[in-house]
Short mmCIF file of C-alpha atoms and ligand atoms in Angstrom, two decimals:
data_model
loop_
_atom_site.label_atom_id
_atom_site.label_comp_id
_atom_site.label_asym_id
_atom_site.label_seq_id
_atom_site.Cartn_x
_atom_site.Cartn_y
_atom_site.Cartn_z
CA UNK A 220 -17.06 5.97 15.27
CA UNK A 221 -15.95 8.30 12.47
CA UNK A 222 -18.32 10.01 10.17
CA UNK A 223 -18.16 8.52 6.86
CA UNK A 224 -19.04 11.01 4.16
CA UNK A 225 -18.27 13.08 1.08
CA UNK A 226 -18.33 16.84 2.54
CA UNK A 227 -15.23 18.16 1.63
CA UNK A 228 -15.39 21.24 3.54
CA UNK A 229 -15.86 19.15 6.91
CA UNK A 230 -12.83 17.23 6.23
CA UNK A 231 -11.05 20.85 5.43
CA UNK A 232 -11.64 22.24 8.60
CA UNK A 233 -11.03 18.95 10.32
CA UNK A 234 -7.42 18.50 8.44
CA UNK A 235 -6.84 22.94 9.16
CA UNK A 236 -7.58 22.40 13.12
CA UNK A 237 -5.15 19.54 12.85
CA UNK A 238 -7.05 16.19 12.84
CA UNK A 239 -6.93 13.33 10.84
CA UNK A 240 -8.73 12.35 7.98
CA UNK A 241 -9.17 9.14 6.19
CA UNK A 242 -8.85 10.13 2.29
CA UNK A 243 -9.08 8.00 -0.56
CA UNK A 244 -7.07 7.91 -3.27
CA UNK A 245 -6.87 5.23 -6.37
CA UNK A 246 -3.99 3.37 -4.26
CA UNK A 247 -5.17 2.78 -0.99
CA UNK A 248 -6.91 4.58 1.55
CA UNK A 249 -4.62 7.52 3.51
CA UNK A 250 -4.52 8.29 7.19
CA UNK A 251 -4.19 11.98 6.40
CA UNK A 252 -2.76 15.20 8.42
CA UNK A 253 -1.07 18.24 7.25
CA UNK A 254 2.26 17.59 6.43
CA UNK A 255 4.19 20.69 7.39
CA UNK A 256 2.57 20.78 11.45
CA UNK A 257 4.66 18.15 13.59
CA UNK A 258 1.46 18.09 15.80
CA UNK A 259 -0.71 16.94 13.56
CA UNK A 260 2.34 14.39 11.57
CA UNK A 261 2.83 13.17 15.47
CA UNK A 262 -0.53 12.39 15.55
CA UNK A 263 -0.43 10.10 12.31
CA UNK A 264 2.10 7.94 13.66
CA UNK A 265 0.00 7.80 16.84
CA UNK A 266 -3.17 6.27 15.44
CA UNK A 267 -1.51 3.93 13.43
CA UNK A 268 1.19 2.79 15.69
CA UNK A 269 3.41 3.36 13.09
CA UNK A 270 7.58 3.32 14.30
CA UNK A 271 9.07 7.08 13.57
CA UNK A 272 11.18 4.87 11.47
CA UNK A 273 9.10 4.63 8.64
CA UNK A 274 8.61 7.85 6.80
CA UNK A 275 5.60 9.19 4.83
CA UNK A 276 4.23 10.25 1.60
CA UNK A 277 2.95 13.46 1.03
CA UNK A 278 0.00 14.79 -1.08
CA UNK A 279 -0.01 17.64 -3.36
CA UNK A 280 -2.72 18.73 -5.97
CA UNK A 281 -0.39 19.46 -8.59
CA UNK A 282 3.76 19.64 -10.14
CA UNK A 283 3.85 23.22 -9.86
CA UNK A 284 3.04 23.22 -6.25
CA UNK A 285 6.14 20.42 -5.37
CA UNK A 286 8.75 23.37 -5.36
CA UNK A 287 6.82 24.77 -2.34
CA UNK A 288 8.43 21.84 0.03
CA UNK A 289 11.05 20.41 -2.53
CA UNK A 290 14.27 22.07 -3.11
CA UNK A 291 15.53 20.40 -6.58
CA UNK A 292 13.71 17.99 -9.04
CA UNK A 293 15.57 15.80 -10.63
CA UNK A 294 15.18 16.01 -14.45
CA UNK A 295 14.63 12.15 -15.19
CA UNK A 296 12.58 12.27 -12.04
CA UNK A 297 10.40 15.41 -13.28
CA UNK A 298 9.38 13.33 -16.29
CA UNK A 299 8.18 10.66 -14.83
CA UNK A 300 5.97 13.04 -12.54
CA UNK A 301 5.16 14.91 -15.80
CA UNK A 302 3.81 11.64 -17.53
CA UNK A 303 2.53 9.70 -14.73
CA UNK A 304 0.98 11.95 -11.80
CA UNK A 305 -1.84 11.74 -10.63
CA UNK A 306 -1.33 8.44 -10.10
CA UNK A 307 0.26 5.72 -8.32
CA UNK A 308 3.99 6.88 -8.47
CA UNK A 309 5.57 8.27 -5.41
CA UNK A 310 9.10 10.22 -6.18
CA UNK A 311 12.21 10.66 -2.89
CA UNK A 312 13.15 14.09 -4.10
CA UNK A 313 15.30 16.40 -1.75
CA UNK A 314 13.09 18.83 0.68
CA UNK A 315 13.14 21.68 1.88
CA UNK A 316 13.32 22.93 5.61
CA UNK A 317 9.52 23.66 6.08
CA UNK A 318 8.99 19.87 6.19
CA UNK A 319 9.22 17.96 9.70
CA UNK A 320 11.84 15.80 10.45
CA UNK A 321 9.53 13.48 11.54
CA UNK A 322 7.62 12.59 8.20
CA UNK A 323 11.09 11.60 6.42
CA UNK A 324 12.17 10.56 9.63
CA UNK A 325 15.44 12.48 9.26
CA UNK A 326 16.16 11.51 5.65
CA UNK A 327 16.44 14.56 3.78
CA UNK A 328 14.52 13.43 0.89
CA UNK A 329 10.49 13.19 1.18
CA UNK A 330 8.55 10.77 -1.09
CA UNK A 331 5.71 13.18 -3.13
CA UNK A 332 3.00 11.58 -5.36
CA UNK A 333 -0.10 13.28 -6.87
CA UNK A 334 -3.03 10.71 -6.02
CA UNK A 335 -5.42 10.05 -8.90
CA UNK A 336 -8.95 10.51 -6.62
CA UNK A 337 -11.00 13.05 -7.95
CA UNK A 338 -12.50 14.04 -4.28
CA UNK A 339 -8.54 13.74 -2.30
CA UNK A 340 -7.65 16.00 -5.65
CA UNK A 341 -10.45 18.26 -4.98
CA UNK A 342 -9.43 18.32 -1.22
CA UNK A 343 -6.28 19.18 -2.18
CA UNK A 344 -6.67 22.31 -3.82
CA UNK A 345 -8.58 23.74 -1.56
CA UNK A 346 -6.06 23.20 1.21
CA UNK A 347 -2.80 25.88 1.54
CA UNK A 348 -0.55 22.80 3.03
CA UNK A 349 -0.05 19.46 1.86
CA UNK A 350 -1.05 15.98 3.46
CA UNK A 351 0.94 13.52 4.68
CA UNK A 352 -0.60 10.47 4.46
CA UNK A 353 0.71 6.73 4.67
CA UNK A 354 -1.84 3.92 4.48
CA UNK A 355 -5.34 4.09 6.69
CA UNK A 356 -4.47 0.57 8.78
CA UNK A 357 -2.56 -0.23 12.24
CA UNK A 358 1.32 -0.63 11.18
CA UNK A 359 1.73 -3.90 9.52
CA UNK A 360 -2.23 -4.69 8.82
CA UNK A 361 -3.66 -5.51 5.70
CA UNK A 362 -4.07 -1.98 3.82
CA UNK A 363 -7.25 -0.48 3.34
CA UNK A 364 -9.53 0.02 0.46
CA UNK A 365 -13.46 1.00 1.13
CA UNK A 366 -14.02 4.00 3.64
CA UNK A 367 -15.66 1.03 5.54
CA UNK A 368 -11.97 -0.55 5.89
CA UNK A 369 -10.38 2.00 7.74
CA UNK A 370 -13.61 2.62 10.06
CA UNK A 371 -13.60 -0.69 11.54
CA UNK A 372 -9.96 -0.34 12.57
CA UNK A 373 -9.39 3.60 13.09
CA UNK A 374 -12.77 4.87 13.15
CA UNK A 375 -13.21 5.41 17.47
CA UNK A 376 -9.53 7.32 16.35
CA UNK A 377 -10.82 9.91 13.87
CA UNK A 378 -13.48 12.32 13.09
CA UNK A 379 -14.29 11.85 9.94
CA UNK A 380 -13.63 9.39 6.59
CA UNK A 381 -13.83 10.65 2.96
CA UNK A 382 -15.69 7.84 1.06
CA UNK A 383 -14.11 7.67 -2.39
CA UNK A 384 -15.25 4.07 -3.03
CA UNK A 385 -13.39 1.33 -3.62
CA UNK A 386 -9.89 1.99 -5.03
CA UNK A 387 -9.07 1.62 -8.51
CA UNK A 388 -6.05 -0.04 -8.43
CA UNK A 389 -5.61 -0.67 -4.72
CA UNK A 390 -2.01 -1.73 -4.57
CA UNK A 391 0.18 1.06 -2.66
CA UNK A 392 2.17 3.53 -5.17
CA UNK A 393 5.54 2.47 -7.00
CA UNK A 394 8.43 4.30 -4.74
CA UNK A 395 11.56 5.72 -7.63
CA UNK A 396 14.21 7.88 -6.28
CA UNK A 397 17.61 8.65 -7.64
CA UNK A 398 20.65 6.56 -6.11
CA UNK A 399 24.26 6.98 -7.15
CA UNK A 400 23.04 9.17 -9.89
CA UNK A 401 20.49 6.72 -11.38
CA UNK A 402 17.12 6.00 -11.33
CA UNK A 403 16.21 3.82 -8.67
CA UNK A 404 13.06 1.64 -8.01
CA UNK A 405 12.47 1.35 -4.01
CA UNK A 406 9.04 -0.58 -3.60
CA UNK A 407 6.91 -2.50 -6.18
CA UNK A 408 3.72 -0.61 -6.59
CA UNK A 409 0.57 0.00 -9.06
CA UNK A 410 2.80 1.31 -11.68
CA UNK A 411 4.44 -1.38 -13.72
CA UNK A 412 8.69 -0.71 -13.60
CA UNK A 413 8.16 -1.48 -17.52
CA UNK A 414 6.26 1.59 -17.88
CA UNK A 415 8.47 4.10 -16.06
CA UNK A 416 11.36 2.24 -18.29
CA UNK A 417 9.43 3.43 -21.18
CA UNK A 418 9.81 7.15 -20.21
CA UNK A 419 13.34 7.14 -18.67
CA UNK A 420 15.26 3.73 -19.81
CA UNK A 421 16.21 0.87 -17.62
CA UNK A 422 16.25 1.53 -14.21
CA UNK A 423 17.77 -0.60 -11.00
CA UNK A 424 15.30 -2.13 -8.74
CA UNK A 425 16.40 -2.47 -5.08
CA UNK A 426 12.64 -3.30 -3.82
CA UNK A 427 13.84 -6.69 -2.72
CA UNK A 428 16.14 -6.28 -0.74
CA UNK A 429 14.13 -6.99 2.68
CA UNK A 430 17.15 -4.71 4.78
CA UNK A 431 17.37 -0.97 2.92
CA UNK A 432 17.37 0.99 5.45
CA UNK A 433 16.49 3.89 2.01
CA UNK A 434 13.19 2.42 2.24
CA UNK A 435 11.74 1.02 5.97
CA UNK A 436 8.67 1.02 4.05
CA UNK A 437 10.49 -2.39 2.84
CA UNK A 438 10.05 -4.26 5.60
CA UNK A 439 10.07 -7.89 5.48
CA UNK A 440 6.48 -8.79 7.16
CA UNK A 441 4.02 -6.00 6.49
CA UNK A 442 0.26 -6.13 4.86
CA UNK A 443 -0.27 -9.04 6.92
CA UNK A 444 -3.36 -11.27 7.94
CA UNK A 445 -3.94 -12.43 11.85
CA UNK A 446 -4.32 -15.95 10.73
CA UNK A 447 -0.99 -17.78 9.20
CA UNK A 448 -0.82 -16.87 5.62
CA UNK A 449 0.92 -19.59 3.29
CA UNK A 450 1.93 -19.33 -0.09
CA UNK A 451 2.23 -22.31 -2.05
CA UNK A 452 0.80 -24.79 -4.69
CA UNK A 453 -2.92 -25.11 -3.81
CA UNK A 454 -3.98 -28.37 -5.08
CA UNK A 455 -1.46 -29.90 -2.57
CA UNK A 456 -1.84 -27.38 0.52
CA UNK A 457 -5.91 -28.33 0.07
CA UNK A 458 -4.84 -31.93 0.49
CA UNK A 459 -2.65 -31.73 2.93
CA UNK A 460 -4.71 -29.21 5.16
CA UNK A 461 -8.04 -31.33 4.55
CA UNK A 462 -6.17 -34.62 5.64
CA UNK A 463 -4.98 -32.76 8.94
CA UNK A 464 -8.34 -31.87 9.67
CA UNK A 465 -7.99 -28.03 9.89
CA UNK A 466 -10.07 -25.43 8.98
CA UNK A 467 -8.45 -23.14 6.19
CA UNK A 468 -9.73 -20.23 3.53
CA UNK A 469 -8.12 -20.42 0.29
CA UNK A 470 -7.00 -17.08 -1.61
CA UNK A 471 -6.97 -18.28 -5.45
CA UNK A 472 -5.87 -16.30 -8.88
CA UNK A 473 -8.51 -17.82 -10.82
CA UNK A 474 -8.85 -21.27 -10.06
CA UNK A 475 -12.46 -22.48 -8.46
CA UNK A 476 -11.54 -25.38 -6.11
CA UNK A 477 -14.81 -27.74 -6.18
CA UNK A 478 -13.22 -29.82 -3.06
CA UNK A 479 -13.62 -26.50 -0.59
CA UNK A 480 -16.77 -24.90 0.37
CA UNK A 481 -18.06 -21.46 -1.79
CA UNK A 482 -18.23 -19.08 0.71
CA UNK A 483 -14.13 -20.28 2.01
CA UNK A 484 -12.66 -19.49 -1.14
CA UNK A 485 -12.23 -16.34 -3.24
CA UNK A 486 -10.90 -15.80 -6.60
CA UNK A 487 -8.60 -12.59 -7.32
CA UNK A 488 -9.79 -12.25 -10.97
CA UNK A 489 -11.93 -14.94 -12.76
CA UNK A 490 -10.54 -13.62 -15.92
CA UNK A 491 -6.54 -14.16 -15.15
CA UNK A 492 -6.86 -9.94 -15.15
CA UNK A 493 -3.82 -8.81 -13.07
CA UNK A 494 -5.48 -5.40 -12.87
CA UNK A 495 -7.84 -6.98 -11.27
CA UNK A 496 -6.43 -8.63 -9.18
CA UNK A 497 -4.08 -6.09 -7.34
CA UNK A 498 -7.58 -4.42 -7.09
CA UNK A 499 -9.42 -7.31 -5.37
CA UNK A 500 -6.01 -8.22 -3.41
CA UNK A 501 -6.57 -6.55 0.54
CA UNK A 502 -10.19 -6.71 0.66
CA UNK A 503 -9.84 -10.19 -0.10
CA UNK A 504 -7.35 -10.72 2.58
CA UNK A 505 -9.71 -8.84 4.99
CA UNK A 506 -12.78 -10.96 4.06
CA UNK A 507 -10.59 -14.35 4.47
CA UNK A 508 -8.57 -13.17 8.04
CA UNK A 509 -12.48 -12.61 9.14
CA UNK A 510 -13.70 -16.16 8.34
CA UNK A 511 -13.52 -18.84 11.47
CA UNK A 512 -10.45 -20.34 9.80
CA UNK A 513 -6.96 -21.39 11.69
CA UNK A 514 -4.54 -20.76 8.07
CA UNK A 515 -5.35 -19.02 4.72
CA UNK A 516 -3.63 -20.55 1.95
CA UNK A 517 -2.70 -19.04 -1.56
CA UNK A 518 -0.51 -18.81 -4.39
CA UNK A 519 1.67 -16.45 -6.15
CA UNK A 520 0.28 -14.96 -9.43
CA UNK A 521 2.20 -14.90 -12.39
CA UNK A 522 5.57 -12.92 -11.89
CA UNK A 523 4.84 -10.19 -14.84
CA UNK A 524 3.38 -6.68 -14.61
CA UNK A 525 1.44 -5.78 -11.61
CA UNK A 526 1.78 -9.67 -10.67
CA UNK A 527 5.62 -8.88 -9.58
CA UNK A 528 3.90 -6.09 -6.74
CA UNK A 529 0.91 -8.65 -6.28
CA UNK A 530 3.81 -10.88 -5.35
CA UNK A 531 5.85 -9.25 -3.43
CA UNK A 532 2.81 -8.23 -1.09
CA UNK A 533 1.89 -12.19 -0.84
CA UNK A 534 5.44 -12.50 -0.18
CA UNK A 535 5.80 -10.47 3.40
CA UNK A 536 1.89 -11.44 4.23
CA UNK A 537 3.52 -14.57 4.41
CA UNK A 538 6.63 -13.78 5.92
CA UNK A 539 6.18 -14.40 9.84
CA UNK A 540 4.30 -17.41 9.05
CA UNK A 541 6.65 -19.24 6.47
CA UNK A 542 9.53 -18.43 8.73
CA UNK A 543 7.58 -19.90 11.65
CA UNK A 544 6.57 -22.83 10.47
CA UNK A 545 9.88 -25.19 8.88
CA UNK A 546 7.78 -27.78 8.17
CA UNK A 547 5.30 -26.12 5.86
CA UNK A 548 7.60 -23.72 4.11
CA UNK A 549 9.89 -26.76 2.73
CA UNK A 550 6.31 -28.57 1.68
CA UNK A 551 5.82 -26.18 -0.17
CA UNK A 552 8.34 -24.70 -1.98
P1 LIG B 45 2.99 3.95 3.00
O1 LIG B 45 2.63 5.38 3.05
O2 LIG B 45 2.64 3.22 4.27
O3 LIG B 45 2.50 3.25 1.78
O4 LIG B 45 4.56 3.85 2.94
C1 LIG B 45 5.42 4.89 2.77
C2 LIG B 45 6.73 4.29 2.42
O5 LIG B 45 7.42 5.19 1.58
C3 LIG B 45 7.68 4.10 3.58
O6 LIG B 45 7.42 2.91 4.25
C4 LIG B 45 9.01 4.09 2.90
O7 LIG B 45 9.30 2.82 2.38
C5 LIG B 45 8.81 5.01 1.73
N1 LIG B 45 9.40 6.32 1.96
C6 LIG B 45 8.80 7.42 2.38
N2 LIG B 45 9.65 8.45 2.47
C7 LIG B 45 10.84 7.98 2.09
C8 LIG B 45 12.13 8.56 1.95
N3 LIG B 45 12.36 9.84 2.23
N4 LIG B 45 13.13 7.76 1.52
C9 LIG B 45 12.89 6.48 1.24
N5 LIG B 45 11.70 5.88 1.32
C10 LIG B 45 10.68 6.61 1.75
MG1 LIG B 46 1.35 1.08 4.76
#
């Protein structure tokens, strides 16, 4: 197993001999490696089982050091770093030579974002590369958010884990790029599309689109239990799943069912709190794929703010299991 800790010069020389190190940040946790040796990038996709498809994001400490793998910023693009980093924006800007092929997998823009993590800032600085670093969780799992997360699924893969606590927003980072010119947003993420409007005007949103081959990142089933994951109205699916006889966990907004048991039910955010809820979302999902349960049932929050991203990770949970099942997707729908 890894070692789970908060000595930043460990992970250092870990990340400068060219391992991996889980790293938090206030998204998710990060599945880091330096982002300029293919070695160590080869290695990333490796652990995670990640197809060379599906490019990554890299890490920097600061603006002024995007120009050392970036050829051109944008201007509208440059504000919105200028206003919103650290945090949970990621930005496709064009790159420069000294970055592999392999972590855009051959685009020739890389997505950049300056985490907001004290400790993966910290790291940061003292490094002379950047990190590459997609989400801490074999492809298409549930992403991680507690150090403890991404040991039970990578830890016999890694040396070490930087324990940053739980994440503070714990959705993955809103992708923008520029497309034909404008402004473009590429995946639903912790920072609201109304809020990037505010800085740059309206913008076009192509994060539904399930085929964008921009953005593999977009895939239709990702973040996704074990168990069958259905989305739908709960009151009925209770019913109906209680009249069948089979055992199911039951991922609420707010509501307290008083029909199913305590300890098979968990509420996203008592208070109707979106921010809460995109915080609560994976771990969750974790705690409800580990109960002895044969479906998980839940509901879509309301479609506003963070709710549209909450969504829209609900949404491709549930994809291979609403597809797979005819019967239950028209029930309830
Ligand atoms: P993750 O690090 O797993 O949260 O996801 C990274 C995602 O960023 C990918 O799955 C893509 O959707 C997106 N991405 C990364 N680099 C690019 C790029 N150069 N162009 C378009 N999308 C990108
Ligand atoms: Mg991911």
């Amino acid at each position: 197993m890894a070692i789970i800790g908060t000595d930043l010069g460990l992970a250092a020389e870990f990340l400068a001999a060219g391992e991996l190190v889980g790293m938090p940040t206030e998204t998710v946790y990060g599945l880091a490696g330096n982002a300029l040796d293919p070695d160590a990038v080869t290695k990333i996709f490796k652990t995670k089982n990640r197809p060379s498809f599906d490019p990554l994001i890299v890490h920097t400490s600061d603006i002024s050091k995007v120009t050392d793998f970036v050829e051109e910023f944008p201007a509208s693009l440059r504000l919105l770093a200028e206003r919103f980093w650290p945090g949970p924006l990621t930005l496709l800007l064009p790159k420069k030579k000294n970055v592999p092929d392999l972590v855009t997998s051959g685009l020739d823009t890389v997505a950049v974002r300056v985490p907001r993590h004290e400790l993966t800032l910290r790291l940061l600085r003292q490094l002379p590369f950047p990190l590459a670093a997609p989400s801490a969780n074999p492809f298409g799992y549930i992403s991680p958010t507690k150090a403890v997360h991404v040991n039970d699924q990578l830890g016999d893969k890694i040396p070490y884990i930087l324990d940053g606590g739980a994440c503070e927003v714990g959705l993955e980072s809103t992708i923008v790029g520029m497309l034909d010119g404008e402004v473009t947003v590429f995946r639903l993420g912790g920072l609201e599309v109304k809020k990037i409007e505010s800085i740059v005007g309206k913008v076009k949103v192509m994060a539904h689109s399930s085929s964008n081959p921009q953005s593999p990142g977009m895939l239709k089933s990702h973040y996704a239990p074990t168990k069958p994951f259905l989305i739908g109205n709960l009151s009925s699916m209770i019913k109906k799943y209680q009249e069948k006889e089979v055992p199911f966990a039951v991922l609420a907004f707010r509501a307290f069912f008083d029909t199913v048991e305590e300890g098979k039910q968990v509420q996203l955010s008592l208070d109707g709190s979106l921010e809460e809820a995109a915080k609560n979302l994976f771990a969750a999902m974790r705690t409800l794929d580990s109960l002895n349960v044969s479906v998980i049932l839940s509901e879509y929050l309301p479609d506003e703010g963070l709710g549209k991203a909450i969504n829209d990770r609900l949404k491709r949970a549930a994809a291979e299991s609403m597809d797979s099942d005819e019967d239950i997707r028209i029930q309830t729908f």
